[in-house]
Amino acid sequence: MRVVFVNLHSDWMLVKAASVYIFKFSAAIKHGYLLKYLLEHPEYEVCNYINDRGFSSLRNDNDVLMKILNVFRYAENKMTMKVNGIDSKDITILKSASEIRPDDLVILYNICADNFRGMSGVHAFKALSMLHFHGRAKESDRINETNISCLFGEVNLQNNCELYRRYYHVDKPWVVHPFVYAERFQNKTPFKERKTMAFATGTITYKLHEEFLNTYGDPCDQPSRKQIKDNPDFFKNTIYCTSSDYLEDNPGKEVKATDIMPVKLYKKVYNRLFTGKQKKYYSFDMVEAFNSYKMCIVGEEILGIPGIGFVEGMACGCAYLGVDSPAYRDWGLVPGVHFISYDGSKEDLKAKIEYYQKDENQEELEKIARTGCEYVRSHFNGEAVAELLMKNLIEQQKDWKKIHIK
C-alpha cells in the first residue's frame, strides 16, 4: 500500500531537514523510526507529495517570495534525501494533490501548517500526528476544514489535556502509540556503580498564546522542570540538573506587526540561525549522563505530555521518577513496578529520592530500574512501535473506507 507524506523532506519529525543541516537548528527526529520501518518493509510504497510550500529553508508568509523560492523545492528534497542517506529511488515524488489516490494512507503533522494547503479536497484517509501540540484554537478549525480522518500521537490529548478539551472541537478517533528511544541509548553501567542520585534534564519552553495563558495562567510549558532548575539548594545532594531554557543563549529578535517585509525576513532568519542553540545543554553526552545515575527525571509538560527523555533514561537503566499520569498507564507502565511516581510537588519528589537513597532500599530501587528498562526496550523500540502504529492506522483506514469509498 502507498503511504503519502506531505513535504517529507522538510518535516524534522521524520528526517534531518534543511533547518537542521544548514541552519544547525536543534531537533530530535522523533518519528524517524517510522520512516525507517516503512522503507525497510517492501509492502509499503513511501510517497512524498511536495506542495507549493515545499521549499522550507527560508519559508515565510510572503507569497511572492515563496513562489520564487519554491522553484528550488525539488532540489532541496534531493539534497535532504542525500544528507539522510535515503536513495531517492525509494521514495515516489507526487507533484500534485490529484495524484493522491483514495486508497492511499496520508500522514500529516499538526506542527507543519503549510502541509495542510490543498488537502481539504483530497479524498483519502488522512491521519494527523499531534506531536508538538500547541493548543491554538485555529488548529482545531484547520483539522476540521482539512477533513482529517484520524488523530494519532504519543498521548491521547482528549483524555489527558485540559487545553485540548477546552479549545478543540474535533470528533475524530485517536490512535495512541509510545515514544521511541534512539538506539544510542543503551544500559552500559552496572547499577551498583552509579551515583545514588537523580539526574534531571529537559528543555524548558514557554507558550505565550492566549489559549495557553487562559488555561494555565503561567507561560511555562514544563513547570516541573523549572521547579528543579530554580531550586538547586533545595535539591542539593538529591538531584543533578542540566535542564535549560530553550532561548537562554539568545532570546532572539521580536518580529512586530509594524515591521516592513525586509525587516521581518531579517529577524526571522536571525532567529532561525542564532536562537535555540542550547550550547551548554548539548555539550555533554546524554547517554553517559543517564548511565552515571540510578534515577532520572524528565519533567512532563503541563499539557499532560511526558517528555521523550523519560524513555531514553529508562532505556539506559535508570529508575524513572514521574507524576502518576494516565499517559504512562496507556502505555502499560505501572507506578511502583516500572517507575516511581510522585505527586508533582518538589517536597514529594525530594522525599521519594531520599527514600530510595537509603541503603536498605537499594534492592527495591534496582528492581524498578531493571523492570522499567526491560519493558521499555521490549515495547518502545522503533520496530515494535512502528509496526503497532501502522497496524492501528490501517484498521482505522478500513473503517473509513466502509463509509467513504463505495
Short mmCIF file of C-alpha atoms in Angstrom, two decimals:
data_model
loop_
_atom_site.label_atom_id
_atom_site.label_comp_id
_atom_site.label_asym_id
_atom_site.label_seq_id
_atom_site.Cartn_x
_atom_site.Cartn_y
_atom_site.Cartn_z
CA MET A 1 0.00 0.00 0.00
CA ARG A 2 1.03 3.63 -0.52
CA VAL A 3 1.85 5.85 2.46
CA VAL A 4 1.91 9.51 1.47
CA PHE A 5 3.74 12.17 3.48
CA VAL A 6 3.40 15.86 2.64
CA ASN A 7 6.71 17.71 2.24
CA LEU A 8 8.50 14.79 3.84
CA HIS A 9 11.89 16.39 3.19
CA SER A 10 11.06 19.42 5.37
CA ASP A 11 9.48 17.51 8.27
CA TRP A 12 12.02 17.48 11.09
CA MET A 13 9.96 14.86 12.92
CA LEU A 14 10.91 12.38 10.17
CA VAL A 15 14.24 13.47 8.66
CA LYS A 16 17.21 15.73 9.25
CA ALA A 17 15.71 18.66 7.35
CA ALA A 18 17.46 21.70 5.87
CA SER A 19 16.67 23.67 9.01
CA VAL A 20 18.93 21.22 10.84
CA TYR A 21 21.78 20.55 8.40
CA ILE A 22 22.03 24.13 7.08
CA PHE A 23 20.95 26.35 9.95
CA LYS A 24 22.09 23.96 12.74
CA PHE A 25 18.64 24.11 14.31
CA SER A 26 18.44 21.61 17.17
CA ALA A 27 15.79 18.98 16.59
CA ALA A 28 15.15 15.44 17.75
CA ILE A 29 13.92 13.32 14.83
CA LYS A 30 11.25 11.71 16.96
CA HIS A 31 9.46 9.78 14.19
CA GLY A 32 12.49 8.83 12.14
CA TYR A 33 11.84 5.24 13.19
CA LEU A 34 8.50 5.28 11.33
CA LEU A 35 10.07 6.31 8.02
CA LYS A 36 12.86 3.77 8.52
CA TYR A 37 10.30 1.00 9.14
CA LEU A 38 8.29 1.87 6.02
CA LEU A 39 11.38 1.99 3.80
CA GLU A 40 12.56 -1.38 5.11
CA HIS A 41 9.23 -3.14 4.50
CA PRO A 42 8.51 -3.66 0.79
CA GLU A 43 4.77 -3.98 1.34
CA TYR A 44 4.74 -0.19 1.69
CA GLU A 45 5.44 2.38 -1.03
CA VAL A 46 6.57 5.66 0.51
CA CYS A 47 5.45 8.80 -1.34
CA ASN A 48 6.34 12.44 -0.83
CA TYR A 49 3.77 14.94 -2.05
CA ILE A 50 5.66 18.24 -2.47
CA ASN A 51 3.19 21.10 -2.47
CA ASP A 52 3.55 24.81 -3.28
CA ARG A 53 5.25 25.43 0.08
CA GLY A 54 7.74 22.61 -0.31
CA PHE A 55 10.84 24.82 -0.07
CA SER A 56 11.50 25.00 3.67
CA SER A 57 14.95 26.60 4.07
CA LEU A 58 13.60 30.17 4.08
CA ARG A 59 9.88 29.51 4.45
CA ASN A 60 7.89 32.66 5.28
CA ASP A 61 4.50 34.30 4.77
CA ASN A 62 5.35 36.33 1.67
CA ASP A 63 3.53 34.70 -1.26
CA VAL A 64 5.62 36.37 -3.97
CA LEU A 65 8.91 35.37 -2.38
CA MET A 66 7.69 31.82 -1.76
CA LYS A 67 6.71 31.42 -5.44
CA ILE A 68 10.29 32.27 -6.36
CA LEU A 69 11.87 30.07 -3.70
CA ASN A 70 9.64 27.10 -4.47
CA VAL A 71 11.34 26.72 -7.82
CA PHE A 72 14.08 25.04 -5.75
CA ARG A 73 11.84 22.73 -3.68
CA TYR A 74 12.67 19.58 -5.64
CA ALA A 75 16.40 20.33 -5.43
CA GLU A 76 16.03 20.75 -1.66
CA ASN A 77 14.23 17.41 -1.47
CA LYS A 78 17.08 15.73 -3.39
CA MET A 79 19.72 17.24 -1.11
CA THR A 80 17.82 16.31 2.05
CA MET A 81 17.44 12.69 0.96
CA LYS A 82 21.19 12.56 0.28
CA VAL A 83 22.01 14.01 3.69
CA ASN A 84 19.77 11.41 5.33
CA GLY A 85 21.28 8.53 3.36
CA ILE A 86 18.00 7.76 1.58
CA ASP A 87 18.07 6.62 -2.04
CA SER A 88 15.78 8.99 -3.95
CA LYS A 89 14.54 5.97 -5.94
CA ASP A 90 12.99 4.58 -2.75
CA ILE A 91 10.51 7.45 -2.49
CA THR A 92 7.86 8.27 -5.08
CA ILE A 93 7.51 12.01 -5.69
CA LEU A 94 3.97 13.38 -6.17
CA LYS A 95 3.79 16.85 -7.69
CA SER A 96 0.05 17.37 -7.48
CA ALA A 97 -2.59 16.60 -4.86
CA SER A 98 -4.60 14.97 -7.66
CA GLU A 99 -2.00 12.17 -7.70
CA ILE A 100 -3.09 11.08 -4.22
CA ARG A 101 -5.42 8.08 -4.55
CA PRO A 102 -8.50 7.25 -2.46
CA ASP A 103 -6.82 4.09 -1.12
CA ASP A 104 -3.64 5.92 -0.04
CA LEU A 105 -2.85 6.42 3.64
CA VAL A 106 -1.86 10.08 4.05
CA ILE A 107 0.16 11.16 7.11
CA LEU A 108 0.29 14.81 8.18
CA TYR A 109 1.86 16.61 11.15
CA ASN A 110 -0.01 19.27 13.11
CA ILE A 111 3.13 21.39 13.56
CA CYS A 112 3.59 21.75 9.78
CA ALA A 113 0.79 24.20 8.93
CA ASP A 114 1.86 24.69 5.30
CA ASN A 115 1.39 20.97 4.64
CA PHE A 116 -2.39 21.37 5.00
CA ARG A 117 -2.57 23.50 1.86
CA GLY A 118 -4.97 21.95 -0.66
CA MET A 119 -5.53 18.84 1.45
CA SER A 120 -9.20 19.52 2.15
CA GLY A 121 -10.03 18.42 -1.41
CA VAL A 122 -8.05 15.18 -1.18
CA HIS A 123 -10.39 12.20 -0.93
CA ALA A 124 -8.26 9.76 1.04
CA PHE A 125 -7.72 8.60 4.61
CA LYS A 126 -5.74 11.37 6.34
CA ALA A 127 -4.05 10.66 9.69
CA LEU A 128 -2.72 13.64 11.66
CA SER A 129 0.10 13.40 14.19
CA MET A 130 -0.45 15.67 17.20
CA LEU A 131 3.20 15.57 18.24
CA HIS A 132 4.35 19.02 19.42
CA PHE A 133 0.78 20.10 20.13
CA HIS A 134 0.47 23.84 20.87
CA GLY A 135 -3.23 24.23 21.52
CA ARG A 136 -4.29 27.21 19.42
CA ALA A 137 -8.00 27.28 18.61
CA LYS A 138 -7.25 27.85 14.91
CA GLU A 139 -5.53 24.44 14.84
CA SER A 140 -8.89 22.87 15.65
CA ASP A 141 -10.52 24.74 12.77
CA ARG A 142 -7.75 23.66 10.39
CA ILE A 143 -8.19 20.00 11.32
CA ASN A 144 -11.91 20.12 10.64
CA GLU A 145 -11.53 22.10 7.40
CA THR A 146 -8.99 19.57 6.11
CA ASN A 147 -11.34 16.64 6.78
CA ILE A 148 -8.77 14.78 8.87
CA SER A 149 -9.89 11.16 9.34
CA CYS A 150 -7.93 10.16 12.44
CA LEU A 151 -5.62 11.69 15.06
CA PHE A 152 -2.60 9.87 16.40
CA GLY A 153 0.09 10.64 18.92
CA GLU A 154 2.05 9.56 21.94
CA VAL A 155 -0.73 10.88 24.22
CA ASN A 156 -4.49 10.95 23.80
CA LEU A 157 -4.93 14.68 24.36
CA GLN A 158 -8.69 14.35 24.54
CA ASN A 159 -8.30 12.35 27.76
CA ASN A 160 -5.17 13.98 29.19
CA CYS A 161 -5.07 17.66 28.23
CA GLU A 162 -7.28 20.39 29.71
CA LEU A 163 -6.30 22.86 26.99
CA TYR A 164 -7.32 20.42 24.25
CA ARG A 165 -10.69 19.77 25.84
CA ARG A 166 -11.29 23.49 26.29
CA TYR A 167 -10.38 24.80 22.84
CA TYR A 168 -10.56 21.87 20.44
CA HIS A 169 -13.80 20.68 18.91
CA VAL A 170 -12.59 17.71 16.91
CA ASP A 171 -14.59 14.50 16.91
CA LYS A 172 -12.15 12.01 15.40
CA PRO A 173 -10.84 8.60 16.52
CA TRP A 174 -7.49 8.53 18.33
CA VAL A 175 -4.58 6.12 17.89
CA VAL A 176 -2.06 6.14 20.75
CA HIS A 177 1.50 4.85 20.49
CA PRO A 178 4.52 5.17 22.82
CA PHE A 179 7.57 7.38 22.46
CA VAL A 180 10.59 5.60 20.98
CA TYR A 181 14.14 5.78 22.30
CA ALA A 182 17.04 6.23 19.87
CA GLU A 183 19.31 3.20 19.59
CA ARG A 184 22.29 5.07 21.07
CA PHE A 185 20.57 5.00 24.47
CA GLN A 186 22.00 1.81 25.98
CA ASN A 187 22.22 0.41 29.50
CA LYS A 188 26.02 0.23 29.85
CA THR A 189 26.92 0.85 33.51
CA PRO A 190 26.18 -1.69 36.29
CA PHE A 191 23.57 -0.29 38.65
CA LYS A 192 25.73 -0.55 41.76
CA GLU A 193 28.45 1.59 40.15
CA ARG A 194 26.13 4.54 39.58
CA LYS A 195 25.62 7.60 41.78
CA THR A 196 22.69 7.24 44.16
CA MET A 197 21.09 10.47 42.99
CA ALA A 198 18.63 11.55 40.32
CA PHE A 199 19.68 13.06 37.00
CA ALA A 200 17.21 15.73 35.78
CA THR A 201 17.22 17.02 32.24
CA GLY A 202 15.00 18.53 29.55
CA THR A 203 14.34 21.76 27.70
CA ILE A 204 12.15 24.46 29.26
CA THR A 205 9.93 26.32 26.82
CA TYR A 206 7.21 28.95 27.08
CA LYS A 207 3.89 29.42 25.28
CA LEU A 208 2.55 32.95 25.14
CA HIS A 209 -0.62 32.48 23.11
CA GLU A 210 -3.99 33.35 24.57
CA GLU A 211 -5.41 29.82 24.85
CA PHE A 212 -2.43 28.54 26.85
CA LEU A 213 -2.36 31.52 29.23
CA ASN A 214 -6.14 31.43 29.76
CA THR A 215 -5.93 27.75 30.71
CA TYR A 216 -2.78 27.61 32.84
CA GLY A 217 -2.04 31.21 33.83
CA ASP A 218 1.74 30.86 33.53
CA PRO A 219 3.52 30.59 30.16
CA CYS A 220 5.95 27.85 31.25
CA ASP A 221 5.22 24.60 29.42
CA GLN A 222 7.33 22.41 31.73
CA PRO A 223 6.90 23.80 35.28
CA SER A 224 8.14 20.54 36.84
CA ARG A 225 11.49 21.01 35.09
CA LYS A 226 11.63 24.67 36.07
CA GLN A 227 10.97 23.98 39.76
CA ILE A 228 14.01 21.70 39.86
CA LYS A 229 16.23 24.13 37.96
CA ASP A 230 15.16 27.08 40.13
CA ASN A 231 15.71 25.28 43.46
CA PRO A 232 19.27 23.89 43.42
CA ASP A 233 19.76 24.34 47.17
CA PHE A 234 16.52 22.52 47.99
CA PHE A 235 17.56 19.53 45.85
CA LYS A 236 21.20 19.57 46.93
CA ASN A 237 22.60 16.02 47.18
CA THR A 238 19.44 14.55 45.64
CA ILE A 239 19.29 15.88 42.04
CA TYR A 240 21.90 16.83 39.45
CA CYS A 241 20.08 19.11 36.99
CA THR A 242 21.02 20.01 33.40
CA SER A 243 17.65 21.40 32.28
CA SER A 244 17.88 24.67 30.37
CA ASP A 245 15.67 27.34 28.86
CA TYR A 246 15.33 26.98 25.11
CA LEU A 247 16.31 30.60 24.45
CA GLU A 248 18.82 31.07 27.28
CA ASP A 249 21.76 31.59 24.86
CA ASN A 250 19.91 34.20 22.78
CA PRO A 251 16.27 35.31 23.19
CA GLY A 252 16.12 36.40 19.55
CA LYS A 253 14.57 39.44 17.93
CA GLU A 254 10.87 40.26 18.28
CA VAL A 255 9.01 40.25 14.97
CA LYS A 256 6.49 43.10 15.11
CA ALA A 257 3.38 43.54 13.01
CA THR A 258 4.59 47.05 12.11
CA ASP A 259 7.90 45.79 10.69
CA ILE A 260 8.32 46.13 6.95
CA MET A 261 8.84 42.92 4.96
CA PRO A 262 12.68 43.06 4.68
CA VAL A 263 12.97 43.69 8.44
CA LYS A 264 10.60 40.80 9.23
CA LEU A 265 12.58 38.49 6.96
CA TYR A 266 15.87 39.55 8.55
CA LYS A 267 14.54 38.94 12.06
CA LYS A 268 13.11 35.53 11.14
CA VAL A 269 16.37 34.43 9.51
CA TYR A 270 18.34 35.75 12.50
CA ASN A 271 16.11 33.90 14.96
CA ARG A 272 16.44 30.68 12.98
CA LEU A 273 20.23 30.98 12.77
CA PHE A 274 21.13 32.19 16.22
CA THR A 275 18.43 31.24 18.75
CA GLY A 276 17.50 27.95 20.37
CA LYS A 277 21.04 26.51 20.24
CA GLN A 278 21.28 25.49 23.92
CA LYS A 279 25.04 25.06 23.53
CA LYS A 280 25.59 24.07 27.15
CA TYR A 281 22.66 21.64 27.09
CA TYR A 282 24.06 19.81 24.05
CA SER A 283 27.68 19.96 25.22
CA PHE A 284 27.58 16.72 27.23
CA ASP A 285 26.87 13.09 26.36
CA MET A 286 23.29 12.36 27.43
CA VAL A 287 23.80 8.59 27.28
CA GLU A 288 26.80 8.77 29.61
CA ALA A 289 24.85 11.07 31.95
CA PHE A 290 21.92 8.65 32.25
CA ASN A 291 24.37 5.80 32.83
CA SER A 292 26.01 7.72 35.68
CA TYR A 293 22.91 7.89 37.90
CA LYS A 294 20.48 5.38 39.41
CA MET A 295 17.43 7.62 38.96
CA CYS A 296 16.30 10.16 36.37
CA ILE A 297 13.65 12.86 35.96
CA VAL A 298 12.42 14.40 32.70
CA GLY A 299 9.56 16.60 33.83
CA GLU A 300 6.25 16.35 31.99
CA GLU A 301 4.64 19.19 30.05
CA ILE A 302 1.72 20.88 31.78
CA LEU A 303 -0.30 19.79 28.73
CA GLY A 304 -0.21 16.24 30.13
CA ILE A 305 2.54 15.06 27.79
CA PRO A 306 5.66 13.32 29.15
CA GLY A 307 8.99 14.23 27.56
CA ILE A 308 10.64 11.70 25.27
CA GLY A 309 13.67 11.76 27.57
CA PHE A 310 11.91 9.55 30.11
CA VAL A 311 12.02 6.65 27.62
CA GLU A 312 15.68 7.32 26.91
CA GLY A 313 16.56 7.38 30.60
CA MET A 314 14.70 4.13 31.28
CA ALA A 315 16.38 2.51 28.26
CA CYS A 316 19.70 3.41 29.89
CA GLY A 317 18.72 1.59 33.09
CA CYS A 318 17.60 4.50 35.28
CA ALA A 319 14.68 4.27 37.68
CA TYR A 320 12.40 6.98 36.33
CA LEU A 321 10.54 9.45 38.57
CA GLY A 322 7.33 10.88 37.11
CA VAL A 323 3.86 12.00 38.13
CA ASP A 324 1.17 9.34 38.05
CA SER A 325 -0.17 10.44 34.65
CA PRO A 326 -2.79 8.50 32.67
CA ALA A 327 -0.39 8.64 29.71
CA TYR A 328 2.00 6.21 31.40
CA ARG A 329 -0.81 3.79 32.12
CA ASP A 330 -1.94 3.97 28.48
CA TRP A 331 1.49 2.60 27.54
CA GLY A 332 1.29 -0.17 30.15
CA LEU A 333 3.64 1.40 32.70
CA VAL A 334 2.68 0.76 36.33
CA PRO A 335 3.83 3.00 39.24
CA GLY A 336 5.97 1.12 41.70
CA VAL A 337 6.70 -1.57 39.11
CA HIS A 338 8.14 0.19 36.06
CA PHE A 339 8.73 3.68 37.50
CA ILE A 340 8.49 5.73 40.72
CA SER A 341 5.53 8.10 40.96
CA TYR A 342 5.26 11.33 42.93
CA ASP A 343 2.51 13.94 43.32
CA GLY A 344 4.21 16.72 41.32
CA SER A 345 5.39 18.81 44.27
CA LYS A 346 9.07 19.43 44.93
CA GLU A 347 8.61 18.22 48.50
CA ASP A 348 7.26 14.81 47.49
CA LEU A 349 9.88 14.48 44.75
CA LYS A 350 12.68 15.11 47.22
CA ALA A 351 11.12 12.72 49.74
CA LYS A 352 10.88 9.92 47.15
CA ILE A 353 14.51 10.37 46.11
CA GLU A 354 15.70 10.40 49.72
CA TYR A 355 13.74 7.21 50.37
CA TYR A 356 15.49 5.44 47.50
CA GLN A 357 18.87 6.82 48.53
CA LYS A 358 18.78 4.73 51.72
CA ASP A 359 20.94 1.61 51.74
CA GLU A 360 18.06 -0.64 52.76
CA ASN A 361 16.03 0.40 49.68
CA GLN A 362 18.68 -0.20 47.02
CA GLU A 363 17.38 -3.64 46.09
CA GLU A 364 13.87 -2.25 45.56
CA LEU A 365 15.24 0.65 43.50
CA GLU A 366 17.32 -1.63 41.29
CA LYS A 367 14.33 -3.90 40.68
CA ILE A 368 12.19 -0.95 39.49
CA ALA A 369 15.01 0.27 37.24
CA ARG A 370 15.53 -3.19 35.75
CA THR A 371 11.84 -3.90 35.22
CA GLY A 372 11.28 -0.50 33.61
CA CYS A 373 14.30 -0.87 31.37
CA GLU A 374 13.26 -4.31 30.15
CA TYR A 375 9.70 -3.13 29.43
CA VAL A 376 10.82 -0.04 27.52
CA ARG A 377 13.40 -1.87 25.45
CA SER A 378 10.85 -4.53 24.53
CA HIS A 379 7.82 -2.29 23.82
CA PHE A 380 9.21 1.17 22.99
CA ASN A 381 11.75 0.32 20.30
CA GLY A 382 11.29 1.68 16.77
CA GLU A 383 10.39 -1.59 15.08
CA ALA A 384 7.74 -2.56 17.63
CA VAL A 385 6.11 0.87 17.81
CA ALA A 386 6.09 1.45 14.03
CA GLU A 387 4.53 -1.97 13.44
CA LEU A 388 1.83 -1.31 16.04
CA LEU A 389 1.16 2.20 14.76
CA MET A 390 0.76 1.12 11.14
CA LYS A 391 -1.48 -1.77 12.17
CA ASN A 392 -3.79 0.58 14.08
CA LEU A 393 -3.81 3.23 11.34
CA ILE A 394 -4.68 0.62 8.71
CA GLU A 395 -7.54 -0.62 10.89
CA GLN A 396 -8.85 2.95 11.15
CA GLN A 397 -8.46 3.31 7.38
CA LYS A 398 -10.56 0.17 6.80
CA ASP A 399 -13.37 1.64 8.91
CA TRP A 400 -13.10 4.92 6.99
CA LYS A 401 -13.28 3.12 3.62
CA LYS A 402 -16.53 1.38 4.58
CA ILE A 403 -18.17 4.79 4.79
CA HIS A 404 -16.32 6.89 2.22
CA ILE A 405 -15.42 4.51 -0.61
CA LYS A 406 -18.22 2.66 -2.39
#
